[in-house]
Coordinates of C-alpha atoms in Angstrom, one line a residue:
M28 CA -37.7 -8.6 58.3
L29 CA -39.1 -11.0 55.8
N30 CA -41.5 -12.4 58.5
C31 CA -42.8 -8.9 59.1
V32 CA -43.4 -8.2 55.4
C33 CA -45.1 -11.6 54.9
S34 CA -47.3 -11.0 58.0
N35 CA -48.5 -7.7 56.6
W36 CA -49.6 -9.4 53.4
L37 CA -51.1 -12.4 55.1
G38 CA -53.4 -10.3 57.3
L39 CA -56.0 -12.5 58.8
N40 CA -55.6 -15.2 56.3
G41 CA -52.6 -17.0 57.8
T42 CA -52.9 -19.9 55.3
A43 CA -51.6 -17.9 52.3
T44 CA -48.7 -19.6 50.5
V45 CA -45.3 -17.9 49.9
S46 CA -45.9 -17.9 46.1
E47 CA -49.2 -16.0 46.6
T48 CA -47.4 -13.5 48.9
V49 CA -44.7 -12.8 46.3
S50 CA -47.3 -12.4 43.6
K51 CA -49.2 -9.9 45.6
M52 CA -45.9 -8.0 46.3
A53 CA -45.0 -7.9 42.6
S54 CA -48.5 -6.6 41.6
A55 CA -48.5 -4.0 44.3
N56 CA -45.0 -2.9 43.3
T57 CA -46.3 -1.5 40.0
T58 CA -48.5 1.1 41.7
A59 CA -46.6 1.8 44.9
H60 CA -44.7 5.1 45.5
Y61 CA -41.1 5.1 46.5
S62 CA -39.7 5.6 49.9
P63 CA -37.3 8.5 50.6
E64 CA -34.7 6.0 51.9
L65 CA -34.5 4.2 48.5
A66 CA -31.2 4.8 46.7
E67 CA -32.7 5.0 43.2
T68 CA -36.2 6.5 43.9
R69 CA -38.0 9.2 45.9
P70 CA -41.8 9.6 46.6
L71 CA -44.3 12.2 45.5
L72 CA -44.9 14.9 48.1
V73 CA -48.6 13.8 48.5
N74 CA -47.4 10.3 49.5
A75 CA -44.4 11.3 51.6
S76 CA -46.2 10.2 54.8
E77 CA -46.8 6.7 53.5
P78 CA -44.9 3.9 55.3
D79 CA -42.0 2.2 53.7
R80 CA -43.4 -1.2 52.7
F81 CA -41.0 -2.2 49.9
T82 CA -37.6 -2.4 51.4
I83 CA -36.8 -5.1 48.9
H84 CA -35.9 -2.3 46.4
K85 CA -33.3 -0.8 48.7
T86 CA -29.7 -1.0 47.3
I87 CA -26.4 -0.9 49.2
M88 CA -24.3 0.8 46.5
N89 CA -24.5 4.6 46.1
Q90 CA -26.0 5.5 42.7
R91 CA -25.3 8.7 40.9
Y92 CA -28.8 8.8 39.3
T93 CA -32.1 8.5 41.3
M94 CA -35.6 8.1 40.0
F95 CA -38.9 9.7 41.0
Q96 CA -42.4 9.9 39.5
R97 CA -44.3 13.0 38.6
S98 CA -47.8 13.0 37.0
G99 CA -47.3 9.4 36.1
V100 CA -44.1 10.0 34.2
F101 CA -40.7 8.7 35.6
Y102 CA -37.8 11.2 35.9
C103 CA -34.2 10.8 36.9
E104 CA -32.0 13.2 38.8
D105 CA -28.2 13.5 38.8
T106 CA -27.2 13.6 42.4
T107 CA -23.9 15.4 41.5
T108 CA -25.3 18.3 39.5
G109 CA -29.0 18.2 40.6
K110 CA -30.1 18.2 37.0
Q111 CA -33.5 16.4 36.4
L112 CA -34.4 14.7 33.1
S113 CA -37.6 12.9 32.0
L114 CA -37.2 9.2 31.2
R115 CA -40.2 9.6 28.8
T116 CA -42.0 6.6 30.1
K117 CA -44.8 5.7 32.5
N118 CA -43.8 2.1 32.6
E119 CA -41.9 1.3 35.8
A120 CA -39.9 -1.6 34.3
E121 CA -38.7 0.5 31.4
A122 CA -37.8 3.4 33.7
L123 CA -35.8 1.1 36.0
T124 CA -33.9 -0.3 33.0
L125 CA -33.1 3.2 31.8
L126 CA -32.0 4.2 35.3
H127 CA -29.8 1.2 35.6
T128 CA -28.2 1.9 32.3
K129 CA -27.4 5.5 33.3
N130 CA -25.8 4.4 36.5
E131 CA -23.8 1.6 34.8
S132 CA -22.5 4.1 32.2
V133 CA -20.9 6.0 35.0
R134 CA -19.8 3.1 37.1
Q135 CA -18.6 0.6 34.5
P136 CA -15.7 2.6 33.0
K137 CA -14.2 3.1 36.4
L138 CA -14.8 -0.5 37.4
N139 CA -13.2 -1.7 34.1
L140 CA -10.1 0.4 34.8
Q141 CA -9.8 -1.0 38.4
I142 CA -10.2 -4.5 37.1
A143 CA -7.5 -3.9 34.4
K144 CA -5.2 -2.4 37.1
T145 CA -5.6 -5.4 39.3
Y146 CA -4.7 -7.9 36.5
L147 CA -1.7 -5.7 35.4
A148 CA -0.4 -5.3 38.9
A149 CA -0.3 -9.1 39.3
A150 CA 2.2 -9.3 36.4
D151 CA 4.1 -6.1 37.2
E152 CA 3.6 -4.2 40.5
S153 CA 5.1 -1.0 39.0
F154 CA 3.0 -1.2 35.9
I155 CA 0.0 0.8 37.3
K156 CA 2.3 3.3 39.1
R157 CA 4.7 4.1 36.3
T158 CA 4.5 7.8 35.2
W159 CA 5.8 9.6 32.2
R160 CA 8.6 11.1 34.3
E161 CA 10.0 7.5 34.7
V162 CA 9.6 6.9 30.9
M163 CA 11.6 10.1 30.2
D164 CA 14.3 9.2 32.6
E165 CA 14.7 5.7 31.1
F166 CA 14.7 7.2 27.6
V167 CA 17.5 9.6 28.5
R168 CA 19.6 6.7 29.9
T169 CA 19.6 5.0 26.5
K170 CA 21.4 7.9 25.0
S171 CA 25.1 8.9 25.2
G172 CA 27.3 11.8 24.2
N173 CA 25.8 14.8 22.5
N174 CA 22.5 12.8 22.0
R175 CA 22.1 12.5 25.7
I176 CA 22.7 16.3 26.2
R177 CA 20.1 17.1 23.6
T178 CA 17.6 14.7 25.1
E179 CA 18.1 16.0 28.6
R180 CA 17.5 19.5 27.3
A181 CA 14.3 18.3 25.5
V182 CA 12.9 16.6 28.6
M183 CA 13.0 19.9 30.5
D184 CA 10.4 21.4 28.1
K185 CA 7.7 22.9 30.2
S186 CA 5.0 21.5 27.9
F187 CA 5.7 18.1 29.4
D188 CA 4.7 19.2 32.9
A189 CA 1.1 18.5 32.1
I190 CA 1.8 14.7 31.9
R191 CA 5.1 14.4 33.7
D192 CA 3.5 12.9 36.8
L193 CA 0.5 11.3 35.1
Q194 CA 0.3 7.5 35.2
L195 CA 0.7 5.8 31.8
I196 CA -2.4 3.6 32.4
E197 CA -4.6 6.7 32.9
T198 CA -3.3 8.7 29.9
R199 CA -5.9 9.6 27.4
P200 CA -5.5 11.1 23.9
E201 CA -6.7 14.6 25.0
H202 CA -3.7 14.7 27.5
F203 CA -1.3 14.3 24.5
L204 CA -3.2 16.8 22.4
R205 CA -3.0 19.5 25.1
V206 CA 0.8 19.0 25.3
L207 CA 1.2 19.2 21.6
E208 CA -0.9 22.4 21.5
S209 CA 1.3 24.1 24.0
G210 CA 4.6 22.9 22.6
K211 CA 6.8 23.4 19.6
V212 CA 8.2 21.1 16.9
S213 CA 10.7 19.5 19.2
T214 CA 7.8 18.8 21.7
N215 CA 6.0 16.8 19.0
N216 CA 9.1 15.0 18.0
Y217 CA 10.1 13.9 21.5
L218 CA 6.6 13.1 22.7
R219 CA 6.4 10.6 19.8
R220 CA 9.7 9.1 20.9
F221 CA 8.7 8.8 24.5
H222 CA 5.4 7.3 23.5
N223 CA 7.0 4.7 21.1
F224 CA 9.6 3.9 23.7
A225 CA 6.9 3.1 26.3
V226 CA 5.0 1.0 23.8
D227 CA 8.1 -0.9 22.8
M228 CA 9.0 -1.6 26.4
G229 CA 5.6 -3.0 27.1
W230 CA 4.7 -0.3 29.6
L231 CA 1.7 0.8 27.6
P232 CA -0.9 -1.9 26.9
W233 CA -2.1 0.1 23.8
P234 CA -1.0 3.3 22.0
V235 CA -2.4 6.5 23.4
L236 CA -2.6 8.1 19.9
P237 CA -2.7 6.1 16.6
K238 CA -0.1 7.0 14.0
K239 CA -2.6 8.8 11.8
R240 CA -3.8 11.0 14.6
W241 CA -0.4 12.5 15.5
P242 CA -0.2 16.1 14.1
A243 CA 2.3 16.4 11.3
I244 CA 5.8 17.8 12.1
H245 CA 6.6 20.9 10.1
Y246 CA 10.3 21.8 10.5
K247 CA 11.7 25.2 9.8
E248 CA 13.0 25.5 6.2
K249 CA 16.7 24.7 5.9
R250 CA 19.0 25.4 3.0
A251 CA 22.5 24.8 1.9
I252 CA 25.3 27.3 2.0
T253 CA 26.4 28.5 -1.5
L254 CA 30.0 28.6 -2.7
D255 CA 29.8 32.4 -2.9
E256 CA 28.6 32.7 0.7
H257 CA 31.3 30.2 1.8
Q258 CA 34.1 32.3 0.1
R259 CA 32.8 35.5 1.6
I260 CA 32.8 34.0 5.1
L261 CA 36.4 32.7 4.6
E262 CA 37.5 36.2 3.6
R263 CA 35.9 37.7 6.6
E264 CA 37.2 35.1 9.1
K265 CA 40.7 36.1 10.5
N266 CA 41.2 33.1 12.9
P267 CA 43.3 30.5 11.0
E268 CA 41.8 27.6 13.0
M269 CA 38.3 28.7 12.3
R270 CA 39.1 29.2 8.6
A271 CA 40.6 25.6 8.3
F272 CA 37.5 24.3 10.2
L273 CA 35.1 25.9 7.7
K274 CA 37.1 24.6 4.7
C275 CA 36.9 21.0 6.2
C276 CA 33.2 21.4 6.6
W277 CA 32.9 22.4 2.9
H278 CA 35.0 19.4 1.7
I279 CA 33.8 16.8 4.2
G280 CA 30.2 17.7 4.7
G281 CA 30.3 16.5 8.3
S282 CA 28.4 17.8 11.2
Q283 CA 30.2 20.6 13.2
S284 CA 30.8 18.3 16.2
D285 CA 32.3 15.5 14.0
V286 CA 34.6 17.9 12.1
A287 CA 35.7 19.8 15.3
N288 CA 36.7 16.5 16.9
L289 CA 38.8 15.2 14.0
K290 CA 42.3 13.8 14.9
A291 CA 45.4 13.5 12.9
E292 CA 45.1 9.7 13.3
D293 CA 41.8 9.8 11.3
I294 CA 43.7 10.7 8.2
D295 CA 45.1 7.9 6.0
W296 CA 47.5 9.7 3.7
K297 CA 48.5 6.6 1.8
N298 CA 44.9 5.9 0.6
Q299 CA 43.8 9.6 0.7
V300 CA 41.0 8.7 3.1
V301 CA 39.6 10.4 6.2
S302 CA 37.4 8.3 8.5
F303 CA 35.7 8.7 11.8
F304 CA 32.6 7.6 13.8
R305 CA 29.7 10.0 13.9
A306 CA 28.9 11.3 17.4
K307 CA 25.1 11.2 16.7
T308 CA 24.6 7.7 15.3
G309 CA 27.9 5.9 15.9
T310 CA 28.1 5.0 12.2
A311 CA 31.4 5.2 10.3
Q312 CA 31.8 8.1 7.8
I313 CA 34.5 7.3 5.3
L314 CA 35.5 9.8 2.7
H315 CA 38.1 9.9 0.0
F316 CA 39.6 13.4 -0.3
G317 CA 41.3 15.3 -3.1
T318 CA 44.0 17.9 -3.4
G319 CA 41.8 20.7 -2.0
L320 CA 41.3 19.0 1.4
A321 CA 44.8 17.7 1.4
E322 CA 46.1 21.2 1.3
V323 CA 44.0 22.1 4.3
F324 CA 45.2 19.0 6.3
K325 CA 48.9 19.8 5.6
D326 CA 48.6 23.0 7.7
L327 CA 47.0 21.3 10.6
P328 CA 48.7 19.5 13.6
G329 CA 50.4 16.2 12.7
Q330 CA 49.1 14.5 15.8
G331 CA 46.3 14.8 18.3
M332 CA 43.3 17.1 17.7
L333 CA 43.2 19.0 14.4
F334 CA 41.2 21.8 16.0
P335 CA 42.0 21.7 19.7
R336 CA 40.4 25.1 20.6
L337 CA 37.2 24.4 18.7
A338 CA 37.0 20.8 20.0
A339 CA 36.9 22.1 23.6
M340 CA 34.0 24.4 22.8
D341 CA 30.3 23.6 23.2
E342 CA 28.5 23.2 19.9
K343 CA 26.4 26.3 20.8
H344 CA 29.5 28.4 21.2
R345 CA 30.8 27.3 17.7
A346 CA 27.4 28.1 16.2
S347 CA 27.4 31.5 17.8
L348 CA 30.8 32.4 16.4
F349 CA 29.6 31.4 12.9
Q350 CA 26.4 33.3 13.2
M351 CA 28.3 36.4 14.3
T352 CA 30.3 36.4 11.0
C353 CA 27.1 35.8 9.0
R354 CA 25.4 38.8 10.6
R355 CA 28.3 41.0 9.8
L356 CA 28.0 39.9 6.2
E357 CA 24.2 40.1 6.2
I358 CA 23.9 36.4 5.2
K359 CA 20.6 34.9 6.5
G360 CA 19.1 31.5 6.7
I361 CA 22.2 29.3 7.2
S362 CA 24.0 27.6 10.0
L363 CA 27.0 25.3 10.4
H364 CA 24.7 22.4 9.5
S365 CA 24.1 24.1 6.1
Y366 CA 27.5 22.7 5.0
R367 CA 26.1 19.2 5.3
Y368 CA 23.2 20.2 3.0
A369 CA 25.6 21.8 0.6
W370 CA 27.8 18.6 0.3
A371 CA 24.7 16.4 -0.4
Q372 CA 23.4 18.8 -3.1
R373 CA 26.8 19.2 -4.7
A374 CA 27.2 15.4 -4.9
K375 CA 23.8 15.1 -6.6
V376 CA 24.5 17.8 -9.1
A377 CA 27.9 16.2 -9.9
G378 CA 26.1 12.9 -10.6
M379 CA 27.6 10.9 -7.7
P380 CA 25.6 7.7 -7.2
E381 CA 23.3 8.1 -4.3
R382 CA 24.7 5.0 -2.4
F383 CA 28.2 6.6 -2.5
A384 CA 27.0 10.0 -1.3
Q385 CA 24.9 8.3 1.4
E386 CA 28.0 6.3 2.6
A387 CA 30.2 9.4 2.5
L388 CA 27.9 11.4 4.7
G389 CA 27.2 8.5 7.1
H390 CA 23.4 8.5 6.5
N391 CA 21.7 5.2 7.6
S392 CA 18.6 6.0 5.6
K393 CA 18.0 6.9 2.0
A394 CA 15.1 9.1 3.0
V395 CA 17.3 11.2 5.2
H396 CA 19.9 11.6 2.5
R397 CA 17.3 12.6 0.0
A398 CA 16.0 15.2 2.4
Y399 CA 19.4 16.8 2.4
A400 CA 19.9 16.7 -1.4
K401 CA 16.3 17.4 -2.5
K402 CA 16.9 21.1 -3.4
A403 CA 19.9 20.4 -5.7
Q404 CA 19.5 22.2 -9.0
M405 CA 20.0 19.5 -11.5
K406 CA 21.0 20.3 -15.1
I407 CA 19.6 17.4 -17.2
P408 CA 21.2 17.1 -20.6
S409 CA 18.9 16.8 -23.6
L410 CA 18.2 13.5 -25.3
E411 CA 20.2 14.7 -28.4
E412 CA 23.3 15.1 -26.3
Y413 CA 22.9 11.5 -24.9
E414 CA 22.4 10.2 -28.4
R415 CA 25.5 12.1 -29.6
Q416 CA 27.6 10.7 -26.8
A417 CA 26.3 7.2 -27.5
T418 CA 27.2 7.6 -31.3
V419 CA 30.7 8.8 -30.4
K420 CA 31.3 5.8 -28.1
T421 CA 30.1 3.4 -30.8
I422 CA 32.5 4.8 -33.4

């Protein structure tokens, strides 16, 4: 092929050097029209019959953008959409540079991703194939008890279907944003946990969404049950086991599952202490009880489960029974968990040190405990009262 091209340029002068031939080809290239076979160019219609003399421009790779010349100005055409756009130049070198840049902008991101997949696959074959479904399954396996049941229920959220079978390495921020738009508060909460779990396990090379770009979680407003509401519910409740259960919730401030699963062996009568491990976190909750709770314990079984019927129920069933009583009394905005808020707020109003209240409720975090007690109505004595008390103590 090269011999043919060279012979065309040599003509009758067979003594021309190779350098002279290449120079002639380069100079002729600036004015030549493009062959229809070229991958990045096409000819003007008036020159469509001209022979293809410059096969040196022909490329093997398929390019998305091709180039042609009209009235001296170079244009590019998107072979996918057919859209044509002026390159705003009559200089061939500039036009080729712009064309190359456009093609690279399409090809390079895909190429970079393939290169990254190749390197990652060398370290972990399943890295590039792992989907969010596998992440969710592994996350569920790390949970136990009621936590596992709640997590399994959360994984079934239909909002996650958009990314369930999506590979981690191909996940983009807009994928997460679409899930968050279609989901609820729990969707936001669990998607964060799935994402952080994948990052911690080293399955994601970088975070999909930075911390500051996650939409804020706005939980539904929760409140504590008041003493008046508690007494009204006790008066309405006729089942003795349920009545004793609600009294224990008021005095202990435990979650409904922890209180329902109390055993007689959890009570230390000698030291006036009731202790148990929380089902949610596994932390120990140790509480000294007074005469009020002691009276409730005396009427309960001396061994085994204190609330055998309630312990056998699902937490949703217990919550439904409580809500049924609340509806009859037209009490709104509370649940069994409101007893936990009430205990934290009562402790704050009474002046119990925060570290003691936190230990009694089994909270691992001060922030969590403060969230429970933040609505406590504090009655702060005046400075004169403090001064008066200090004077009395001095005397």
